[in-house]
Amino acid sequence: MTVAVNEVLTLSPRGRASREAYWFAVVLSLAVLAAAGSAAGVAAILPPGLLGTGLQILSGVLTVFALIFLVAAVIRRLHDLAYSGAAAWFLIIPGVNLICLAALGIVSGSPSFNR
């Protein structure tokens, strides 16, 4: 099964996401978060100045983007499982969020039409 690029690279929480599209989105989000962490780390060791401040801003923007992207992917995946997107609030509970993220990628979606 192939996954369309527009199914993965979207910030919209509307629609459904297959398991493949969900895992691609999770991996992409983790890669962007790693880049943001690297930028923040480099900014921390640089002397105060324009470059360090720019890297800190870049790190913050990348982090916000990755989190919005991840939440949208989770909501689309929940829609595929016939759940409301409001169940994504479980992502703010430490420990439970990792279990939820893994479970969403393992459980197969519902084949019927979802509301």
mmCIF file of N, CA and C in Angstrom, residues 25-69:
data_model
loop_
_atom_site.group_PDB
_atom_site.id
_atom_site.type_symbol
_atom_site.label_atom_id
_atom_site.label_comp_id
_atom_site.label_asym_id
_atom_site.label_seq_id
_atom_site.Cartn_x
_atom_site.Cartn_y
_atom_site.Cartn_z
ATOM 1 N N ALA A 25 4.143 10.341 9.630
ATOM 2 C CA ALA A 25 3.981 11.629 10.309
ATOM 3 C C ALA A 25 4.693 11.631 11.658
ATOM 4 N N VAL A 26 4.607 10.532 12.398
ATOM 5 C CA VAL A 26 5.284 10.447 13.697
ATOM 6 C C VAL A 26 6.798 10.520 13.519
ATOM 7 N N VAL A 27 7.328 9.768 12.571
ATOM 8 C CA VAL A 27 8.773 9.781 12.339
ATOM 9 C C VAL A 27 9.231 11.155 11.872
ATOM 10 N N LEU A 28 8.461 11.773 10.996
ATOM 11 C CA LEU A 28 8.808 13.109 10.528
ATOM 12 C C LEU A 28 8.770 14.122 11.675
ATOM 13 N N SER A 29 7.773 14.016 12.537
ATOM 14 C CA SER A 29 7.687 14.911 13.695
ATOM 15 C C SER A 29 8.883 14.725 14.623
ATOM 16 N N LEU A 30 9.266 13.475 14.863
ATOM 17 C CA LEU A 30 10.421 13.218 15.723
ATOM 18 C C LEU A 30 11.706 13.743 15.102
ATOM 19 N N ALA A 31 11.830 13.657 13.788
ATOM 20 C CA ALA A 31 13.017 14.186 13.121
ATOM 21 C C ALA A 31 13.077 15.710 13.238
ATOM 22 N N VAL A 32 11.931 16.366 13.085
ATOM 23 C CA VAL A 32 11.896 17.828 13.219
ATOM 24 C C VAL A 32 12.185 18.228 14.662
ATOM 25 N N LEU A 33 11.660 17.472 15.632
ATOM 26 C CA LEU A 33 11.956 17.760 17.035
ATOM 27 C C LEU A 33 13.435 17.553 17.344
ATOM 28 N N ALA A 34 14.051 16.555 16.730
ATOM 29 C CA ALA A 34 15.491 16.343 16.915
ATOM 30 C C ALA A 34 16.294 17.501 16.336
ATOM 31 N N ALA A 35 15.872 17.997 15.189
ATOM 32 C CA ALA A 35 16.548 19.161 14.593
ATOM 33 C C ALA A 35 16.374 20.384 15.484
ATOM 34 N N ALA A 36 15.188 20.547 16.059
ATOM 35 C CA ALA A 36 14.947 21.678 16.952
ATOM 36 C C ALA A 36 15.817 21.569 18.201
ATOM 37 N N GLY A 37 15.945 20.377 18.725
ATOM 38 C CA GLY A 37 16.802 20.169 19.893
ATOM 39 C C GLY A 37 18.263 20.424 19.582
ATOM 40 N N SER A 38 18.676 20.022 18.400
ATOM 41 C CA SER A 38 20.056 20.276 17.989
ATOM 42 C C SER A 38 20.321 21.769 17.841
ATOM 43 N N ALA A 39 19.369 22.485 17.259
ATOM 44 C CA ALA A 39 19.518 23.933 17.112
ATOM 45 C C ALA A 39 19.577 24.608 18.477
ATOM 46 N N ALA A 40 18.760 24.145 19.420
ATOM 47 C CA ALA A 40 18.777 24.719 20.766
ATOM 48 C C ALA A 40 20.093 24.409 21.467
ATOM 49 N N GLY A 41 20.608 23.210 21.253
ATOM 50 C CA GLY A 41 21.887 22.842 21.854
ATOM 51 C C GLY A 41 23.037 23.675 21.323
ATOM 52 N N VAL A 42 23.048 23.892 20.023
ATOM 53 C CA VAL A 42 24.094 24.729 19.421
ATOM 54 C C VAL A 42 23.953 26.161 19.913
ATOM 55 N N ALA A 43 22.728 26.646 20.029
ATOM 56 C CA ALA A 43 22.501 28.018 20.512
ATOM 57 C C ALA A 43 22.980 28.177 21.943
ATOM 58 N N ALA A 44 22.891 27.110 22.737
ATOM 59 C CA ALA A 44 23.295 27.190 24.132
ATOM 60 C C ALA A 44 24.805 27.309 24.294
ATOM 61 N N ILE A 45 25.572 26.740 23.363
ATOM 62 C CA ILE A 45 27.032 26.802 23.511
ATOM 63 C C ILE A 45 27.651 27.995 22.808
ATOM 64 N N LEU A 46 26.865 28.674 21.984
ATOM 65 C CA LEU A 46 27.374 29.867 21.299
ATOM 66 C C LEU A 46 27.403 31.056 22.251
ATOM 67 N N PRO A 47 28.338 31.967 22.037
ATOM 68 C CA PRO A 47 28.320 33.192 22.843
ATOM 69 C C PRO A 47 27.078 34.014 22.496
ATOM 70 N N PRO A 48 26.630 34.843 23.432
ATOM 71 C CA PRO A 48 25.430 35.649 23.171
ATOM 72 C C PRO A 48 25.596 36.500 21.917
ATOM 73 N N GLY A 49 24.576 36.494 21.111
ATOM 74 C CA GLY A 49 24.636 37.268 19.880
ATOM 75 C C GLY A 49 23.485 36.930 18.970
ATOM 76 N N LEU A 50 23.570 37.438 17.776
ATOM 77 C CA LEU A 50 22.492 37.299 16.811
ATOM 78 C C LEU A 50 22.311 35.852 16.356
ATOM 79 N N LEU A 51 23.409 35.135 16.150
ATOM 80 C CA LEU A 51 23.307 33.747 15.683
ATOM 81 C C LEU A 51 22.641 32.858 16.725
ATOM 82 N N GLY A 52 23.023 33.005 17.979
ATOM 83 C CA GLY A 52 22.417 32.210 19.044
ATOM 84 C C GLY A 52 20.942 32.497 19.204
ATOM 85 N N THR A 53 20.585 33.759 19.125
ATOM 86 C CA THR A 53 19.180 34.142 19.235
ATOM 87 C C THR A 53 18.380 33.608 18.056
ATOM 88 N N GLY A 54 18.949 33.683 16.879
ATOM 89 C CA GLY A 54 18.278 33.154 15.696
ATOM 90 C C GLY A 54 18.062 31.653 15.793
ATOM 91 N N LEU A 55 19.053 30.932 16.311
ATOM 92 C CA LEU A 55 18.899 29.484 16.476
ATOM 93 C C LEU A 55 17.854 29.147 17.529
ATOM 94 N N GLN A 56 17.770 29.956 18.575
ATOM 95 C CA GLN A 56 16.738 29.724 19.584
ATOM 96 C C GLN A 56 15.345 29.943 19.007
ATOM 97 N N ILE A 57 15.205 30.986 18.216
ATOM 98 C CA ILE A 57 13.908 31.246 17.567
ATOM 99 C C ILE A 57 13.568 30.120 16.595
ATOM 100 N N LEU A 58 14.559 29.686 15.806
ATOM 101 C CA LEU A 58 14.348 28.572 14.879
ATOM 102 C C LEU A 58 13.940 27.312 15.630
ATOM 103 N N SER A 59 14.580 27.059 16.750
ATOM 104 C CA SER A 59 14.249 25.894 17.565
ATOM 105 C C SER A 59 12.809 25.957 18.054
ATOM 106 N N GLY A 60 12.383 27.110 18.517
ATOM 107 C CA GLY A 60 11.012 27.271 18.987
ATOM 108 C C GLY A 60 9.988 27.094 17.883
ATOM 109 N N VAL A 61 10.269 27.665 16.727
ATOM 110 C CA VAL A 61 9.350 27.540 15.591
ATOM 111 C C VAL A 61 9.253 26.086 15.137
ATOM 112 N N LEU A 62 10.388 25.403 15.050
ATOM 113 C CA LEU A 62 10.379 23.990 14.652
ATOM 114 C C LEU A 62 9.627 23.124 15.658
ATOM 115 N N THR A 63 9.791 23.416 16.934
ATOM 116 C CA THR A 63 9.097 22.639 17.961
ATOM 117 C C THR A 63 7.588 22.821 17.857
ATOM 118 N N VAL A 64 7.140 24.051 17.719
ATOM 119 C CA VAL A 64 5.694 24.313 17.595
ATOM 120 C C VAL A 64 5.142 23.641 16.337
ATOM 121 N N PHE A 65 5.866 23.758 15.221
ATOM 122 C CA PHE A 65 5.432 23.132 13.977
ATOM 123 C C PHE A 65 5.318 21.620 14.137
ATOM 124 N N ALA A 66 6.330 20.990 14.729
ATOM 125 C CA ALA A 66 6.325 19.531 14.893
ATOM 126 C C ALA A 66 5.182 19.073 15.791
ATOM 127 N N LEU A 67 4.905 19.830 16.841
ATOM 128 C CA LEU A 67 3.823 19.437 17.745
ATOM 129 C C LEU A 67 2.454 19.594 17.088
ATOM 130 N N ILE A 68 2.251 20.663 16.347
ATOM 131 C CA ILE A 68 0.984 20.840 15.623
ATOM 132 C C ILE A 68 0.817 19.733 14.583
ATOM 133 N N PHE A 69 1.894 19.418 13.888
ATOM 134 C CA PHE A 69 1.879 18.364 12.875
ATOM 135 C C PHE A 69 1.545 17.009 13.505
#
